[in-house]
XYZ file of C-alpha atoms in Angstrom:
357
model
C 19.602 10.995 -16.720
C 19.761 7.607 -16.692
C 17.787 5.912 -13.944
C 17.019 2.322 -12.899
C 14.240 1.200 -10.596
C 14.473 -2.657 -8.764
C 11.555 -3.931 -6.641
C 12.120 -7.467 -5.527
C 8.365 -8.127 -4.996
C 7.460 -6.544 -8.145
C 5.098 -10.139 -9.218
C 3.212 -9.318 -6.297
C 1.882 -6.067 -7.301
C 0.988 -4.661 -4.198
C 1.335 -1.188 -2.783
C 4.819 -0.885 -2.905
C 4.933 -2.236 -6.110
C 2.293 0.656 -7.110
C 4.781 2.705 -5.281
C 7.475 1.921 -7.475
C 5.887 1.756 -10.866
C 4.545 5.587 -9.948
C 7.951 6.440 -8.667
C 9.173 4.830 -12.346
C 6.770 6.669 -14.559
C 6.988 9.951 -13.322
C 10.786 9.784 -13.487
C 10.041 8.990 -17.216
C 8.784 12.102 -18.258
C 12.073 13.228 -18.222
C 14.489 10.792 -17.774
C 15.444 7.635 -19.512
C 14.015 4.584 -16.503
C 14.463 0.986 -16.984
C 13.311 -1.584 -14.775
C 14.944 -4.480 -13.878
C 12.848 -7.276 -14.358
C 13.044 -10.184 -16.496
C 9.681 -10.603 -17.830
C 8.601 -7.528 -19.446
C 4.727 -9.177 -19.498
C 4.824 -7.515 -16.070
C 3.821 -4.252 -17.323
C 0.787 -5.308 -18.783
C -0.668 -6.929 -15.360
C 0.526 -3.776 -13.526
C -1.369 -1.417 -15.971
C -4.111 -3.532 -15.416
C -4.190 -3.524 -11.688
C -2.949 -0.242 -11.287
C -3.998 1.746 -14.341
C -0.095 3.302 -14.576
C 1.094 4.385 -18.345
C 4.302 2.410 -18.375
C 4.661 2.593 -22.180
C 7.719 5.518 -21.942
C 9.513 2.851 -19.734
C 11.666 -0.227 -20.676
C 12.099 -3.322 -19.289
C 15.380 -5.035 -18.871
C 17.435 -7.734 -17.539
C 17.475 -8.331 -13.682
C 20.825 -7.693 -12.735
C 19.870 -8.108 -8.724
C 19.069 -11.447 -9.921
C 21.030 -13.711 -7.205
C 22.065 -15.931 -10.761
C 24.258 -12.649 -12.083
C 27.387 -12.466 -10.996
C 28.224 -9.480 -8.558
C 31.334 -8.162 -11.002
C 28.486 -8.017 -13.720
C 25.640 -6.422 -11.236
C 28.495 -3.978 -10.067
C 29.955 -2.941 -13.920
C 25.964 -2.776 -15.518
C 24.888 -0.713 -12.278
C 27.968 1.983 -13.092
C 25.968 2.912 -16.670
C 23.520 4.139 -14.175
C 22.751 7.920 -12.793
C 20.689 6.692 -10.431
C 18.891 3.683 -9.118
C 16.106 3.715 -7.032
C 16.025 0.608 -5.104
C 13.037 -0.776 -3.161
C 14.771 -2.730 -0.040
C 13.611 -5.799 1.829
C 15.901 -4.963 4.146
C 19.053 -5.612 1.923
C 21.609 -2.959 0.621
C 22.910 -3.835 -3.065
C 26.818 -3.856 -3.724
C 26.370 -1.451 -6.604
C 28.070 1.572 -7.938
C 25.596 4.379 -9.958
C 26.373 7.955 -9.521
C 23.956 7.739 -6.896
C 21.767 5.012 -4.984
C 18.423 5.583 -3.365
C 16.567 3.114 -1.059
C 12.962 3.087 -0.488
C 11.824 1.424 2.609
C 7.776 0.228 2.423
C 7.760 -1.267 6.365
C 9.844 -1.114 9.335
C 12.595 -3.832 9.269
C 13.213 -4.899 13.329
C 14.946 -7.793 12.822
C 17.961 -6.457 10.111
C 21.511 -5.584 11.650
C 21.163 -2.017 10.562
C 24.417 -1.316 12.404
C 26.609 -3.845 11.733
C 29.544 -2.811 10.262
C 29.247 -4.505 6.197
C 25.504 -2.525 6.237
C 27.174 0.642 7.758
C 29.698 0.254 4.820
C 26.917 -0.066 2.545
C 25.245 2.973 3.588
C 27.982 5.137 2.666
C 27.372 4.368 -0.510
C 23.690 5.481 -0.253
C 22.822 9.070 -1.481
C 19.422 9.138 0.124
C 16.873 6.834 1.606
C 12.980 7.602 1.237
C 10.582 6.014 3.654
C 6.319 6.055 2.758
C 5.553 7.169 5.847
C 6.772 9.243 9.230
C 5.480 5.780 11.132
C 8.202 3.422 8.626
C 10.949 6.241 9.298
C 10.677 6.016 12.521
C 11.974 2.370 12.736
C 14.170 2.943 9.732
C 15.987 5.949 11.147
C 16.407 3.869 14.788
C 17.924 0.437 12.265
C 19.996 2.091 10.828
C 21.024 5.629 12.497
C 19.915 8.029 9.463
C 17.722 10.563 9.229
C 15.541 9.320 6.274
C 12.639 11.443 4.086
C 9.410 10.263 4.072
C 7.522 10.711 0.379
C 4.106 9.356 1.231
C 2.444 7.403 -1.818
C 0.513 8.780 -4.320
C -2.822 8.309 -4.937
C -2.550 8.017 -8.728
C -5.685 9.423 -9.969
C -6.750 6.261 -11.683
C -10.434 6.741 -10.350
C -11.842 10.073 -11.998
C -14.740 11.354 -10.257
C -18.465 10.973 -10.788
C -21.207 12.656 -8.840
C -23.936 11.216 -11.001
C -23.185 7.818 -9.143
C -25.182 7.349 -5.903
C -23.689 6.393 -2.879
C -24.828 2.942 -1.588
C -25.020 1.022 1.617
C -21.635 -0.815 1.242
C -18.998 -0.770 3.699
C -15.768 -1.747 1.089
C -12.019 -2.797 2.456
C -9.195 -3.504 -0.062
C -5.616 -5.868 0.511
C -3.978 -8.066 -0.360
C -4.390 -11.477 1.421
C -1.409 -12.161 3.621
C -0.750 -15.221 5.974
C 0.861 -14.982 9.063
C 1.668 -17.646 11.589
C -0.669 -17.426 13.849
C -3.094 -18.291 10.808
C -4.817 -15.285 10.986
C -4.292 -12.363 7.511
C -2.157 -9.358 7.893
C -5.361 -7.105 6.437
C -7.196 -9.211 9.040
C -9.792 -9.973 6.296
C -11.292 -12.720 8.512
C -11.477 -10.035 12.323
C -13.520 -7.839 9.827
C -15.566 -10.399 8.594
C -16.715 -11.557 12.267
C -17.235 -7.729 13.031
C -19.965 -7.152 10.410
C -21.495 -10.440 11.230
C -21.914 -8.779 14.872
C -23.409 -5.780 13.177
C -25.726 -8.283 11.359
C -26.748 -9.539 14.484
C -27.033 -5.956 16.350
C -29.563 -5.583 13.762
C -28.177 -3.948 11.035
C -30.392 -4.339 7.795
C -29.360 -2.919 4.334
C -26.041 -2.631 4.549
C -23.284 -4.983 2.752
C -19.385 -5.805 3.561
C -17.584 -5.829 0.093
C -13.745 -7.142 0.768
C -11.458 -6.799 -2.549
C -9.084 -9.289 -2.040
C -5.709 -10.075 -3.957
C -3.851 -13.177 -3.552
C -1.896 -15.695 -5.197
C -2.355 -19.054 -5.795
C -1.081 -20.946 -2.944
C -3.308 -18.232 -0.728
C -5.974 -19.463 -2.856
C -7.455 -22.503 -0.101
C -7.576 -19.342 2.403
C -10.061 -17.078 0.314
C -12.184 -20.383 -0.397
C -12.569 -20.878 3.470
C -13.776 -17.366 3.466
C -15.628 -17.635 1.295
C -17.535 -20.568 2.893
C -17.732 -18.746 6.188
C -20.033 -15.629 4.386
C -22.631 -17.969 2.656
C -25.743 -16.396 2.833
C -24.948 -13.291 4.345
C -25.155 -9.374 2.658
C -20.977 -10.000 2.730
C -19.161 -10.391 -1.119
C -15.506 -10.963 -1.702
C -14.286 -10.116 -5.104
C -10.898 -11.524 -6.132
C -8.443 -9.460 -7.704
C -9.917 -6.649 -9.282
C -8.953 -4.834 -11.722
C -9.041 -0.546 -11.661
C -12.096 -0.530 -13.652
C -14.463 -2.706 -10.895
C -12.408 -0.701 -7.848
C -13.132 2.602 -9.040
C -16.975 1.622 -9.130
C -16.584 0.455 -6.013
C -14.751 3.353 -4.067
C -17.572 5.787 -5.950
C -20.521 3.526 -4.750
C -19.297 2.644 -0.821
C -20.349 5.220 1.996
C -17.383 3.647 4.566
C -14.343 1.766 3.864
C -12.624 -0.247 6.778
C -9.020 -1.121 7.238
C -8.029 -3.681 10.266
C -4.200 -4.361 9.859
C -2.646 -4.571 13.160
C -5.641 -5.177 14.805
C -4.594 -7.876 18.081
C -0.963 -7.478 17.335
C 1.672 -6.301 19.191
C 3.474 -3.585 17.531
C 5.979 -2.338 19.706
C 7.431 -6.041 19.238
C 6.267 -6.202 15.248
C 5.649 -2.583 14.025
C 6.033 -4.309 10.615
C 2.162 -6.062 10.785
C 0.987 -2.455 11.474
C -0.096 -0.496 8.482
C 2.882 1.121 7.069
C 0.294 3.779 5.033
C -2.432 2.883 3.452
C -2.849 4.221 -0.069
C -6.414 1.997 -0.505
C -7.758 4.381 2.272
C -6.610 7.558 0.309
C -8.260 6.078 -2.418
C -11.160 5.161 -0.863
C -11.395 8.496 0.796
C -11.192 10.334 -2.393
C -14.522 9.135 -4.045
C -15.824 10.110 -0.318
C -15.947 6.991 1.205
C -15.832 7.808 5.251
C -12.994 6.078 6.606
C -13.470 4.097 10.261
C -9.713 2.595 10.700
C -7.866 0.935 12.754
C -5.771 4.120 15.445
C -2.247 2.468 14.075
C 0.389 2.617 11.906
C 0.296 5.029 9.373
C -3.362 5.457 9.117
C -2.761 8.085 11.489
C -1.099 9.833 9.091
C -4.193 10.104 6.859
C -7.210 10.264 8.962
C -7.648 12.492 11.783
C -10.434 11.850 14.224
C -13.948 13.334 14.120
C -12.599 15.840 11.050
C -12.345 13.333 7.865
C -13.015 9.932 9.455
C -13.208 7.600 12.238
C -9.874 5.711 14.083
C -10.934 2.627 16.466
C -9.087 0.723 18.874
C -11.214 -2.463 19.611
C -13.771 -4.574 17.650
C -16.629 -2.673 20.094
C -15.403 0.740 19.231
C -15.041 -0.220 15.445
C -18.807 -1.360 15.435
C -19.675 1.884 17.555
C -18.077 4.265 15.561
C -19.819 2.835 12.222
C -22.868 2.555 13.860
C -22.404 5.928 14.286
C -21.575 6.968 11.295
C -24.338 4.937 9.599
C -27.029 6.472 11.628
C -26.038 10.082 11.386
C -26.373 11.656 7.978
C -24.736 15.023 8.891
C -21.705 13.227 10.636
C -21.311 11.038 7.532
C -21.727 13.918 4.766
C -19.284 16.404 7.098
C -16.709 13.323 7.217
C -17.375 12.639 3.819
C -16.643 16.096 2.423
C -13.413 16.035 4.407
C -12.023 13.050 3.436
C -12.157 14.217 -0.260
C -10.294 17.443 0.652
C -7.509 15.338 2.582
C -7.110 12.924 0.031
C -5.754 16.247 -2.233
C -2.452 16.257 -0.290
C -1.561 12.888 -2.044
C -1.830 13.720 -5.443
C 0.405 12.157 -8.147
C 1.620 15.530 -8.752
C 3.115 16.548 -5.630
C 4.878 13.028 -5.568
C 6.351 13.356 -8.552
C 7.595 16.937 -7.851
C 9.172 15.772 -4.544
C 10.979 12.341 -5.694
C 12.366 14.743 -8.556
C 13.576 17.036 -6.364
C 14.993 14.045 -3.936
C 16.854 12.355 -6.967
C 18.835 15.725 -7.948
């Protein structure tokens, strides 16, 4: 077949964007993908973030593109089996034998009933949601009864026991403002909770935060930065694979805030949609102590393969916790690895092929 895969926020290359590339690789092995995108030097960057072979797919011109006219978007997207689409909320006017939509977060404030997105939707052959918390927002927008394929962790970061674990807590995202000046990981909340810890008394322990931004975020991480001077707390600014795979094999806990304050009943969408970092994290057998939200739910469950918190004292209690017990933290430890198994590149790829029949 021949399949083509859009993601509007491919430049980013975030999660969904590691979503997508995956999704576009493994359809590669036996189909023919393109992906619409006008620089091609985007493969390059993602292979370097991600670590994803992309050299079996081609890159061609954006035809979503708001600057190509919708008789040439409709007439390129009919040489097309199927097109996997990654929405922001939009459905494209466009004809392939068959459309899929992915949806990363829920979407609260789209019109998912209105009758031109209705009409859209018949047009849909399936839509695939990363998580049972996003489908349950999609499903209510737009009265469907999505599939959830949950992200893969792409087994970038091989395993090796010779590496000793270290006292470092680690947390990965991508730095995102919101209005209220605070970050969507809520880089700076986790930042103020280990400088509690600090002054709790904890001693030989250090807060690594992996942090990916673009430019115009780039004043934010600099005021950050200023506010851990002097203390055991390190930001390193987008990484690479090669430095997060050390750093998921060295870390004993990894911490994940997004949410955190918010309310999401109003704004489900600043909740964690899944969480692949955590998978990640958990798979080198770093103990997870999240935030009880989202779609971390979906990947730790308490007291078995991690730790889920509710408030800044809890979060510090529950790592204290974990710090101070070795049992608890080589039980949680051992667990997390096995969990971490049921999001294997493999079974994704199996179950989007079976989903794009």
């Amino acid at each position: 077949m021949k399949i083509g895969v859009y993601d509007p926020y491919l430049d980013t290359l975030g999660g969904g964007e590691k979503y997508m590339l995956t999704a576009a690789a493994c359809l590669a092995k036996e189909h023919e993908v393109t992906v619409f995108w006008d620089n091609p030097e985007i493969a390059k960057a993602a292979k370097q973030r991600f670590g994803i072979d992309l050299s079996h797919i081609s890159f061609t011109k954006n035809i979503f593109n708001p600057q190509v006219p919708l008789w040439e978007r409709i007439f390129q997207s009919m040489q097309y089996d199927r097109i996997f689409y990654l929405s922001d909320g939009s459905i494209p006017v466009v004809f392939p034998k068959k459309l899929f939509l992915h949806f990363q977060f829920p979407l609260e404030w789209v019109k998912g009933k209105s009758l031109g997105n209705s009409l859209k939707m018949q047009h849909v052959a399936g839509v695939i949601c990363n998580s049972q918390f996003t489908k349950k927002f999609i499903d209510k927008t737009f009265t469907i009864d999505s599939t959830v394929l949950y992200p893969p962790s792409t087994g970038e970061f091989s395993k090796n026991k010779d590496i000793k674990k270290e006292n470092i807590i680690v947390t990965v995202g991508r730095y995102g403002r919101l209005s209220d000046s605070t970050s969507f990981k809520k880089q700076e909340f986790m930042i103020e909770t280990f400088k509690k810890m600090l002054k709790n008394g904890l001693e030989q322990w250090k807060f690594i935060l992996v942090i990916s931004f673009k430019e115009n975020d780039k004043v934010y991480i600099e005021e950050l930065e200023k506010s851990i001077k002097g203390l055991p707390i390190e930001i390193i600014k987008n990484a690479d694979s090669i430095i997060l795979q050390d750093l998921y094999r060295k870390a004993k806990i990894y911490w994940h805030a997004a949410g955190f304050g918010e309310d999401l009943e109003k704004h489900p969408e600043l909740a964690e949609h899944f969480g692949i970092a955590t998978v990640q994290a958990m798979e080198q057998g770093a103990v997870p102590v999240v935030l009880n939200a989202g779609g971390q739910i979906e990947i730790v469950n308490e007291s078995e393969n991690g730790l889920l918190w509710s408030s800044q004292e809890e979060c510090i209690e529950k790592t204290e916790k974990v710090i101070k017990d070795k049992k608890l933290w080589e039980k949680l430890s051992n667990n997390a690895e096995k969990k971490a198994e049921e999001f294997t590149v493999n079974k994704f790829c199996q179950n989007l092929s079976a989903i794009m029949q």
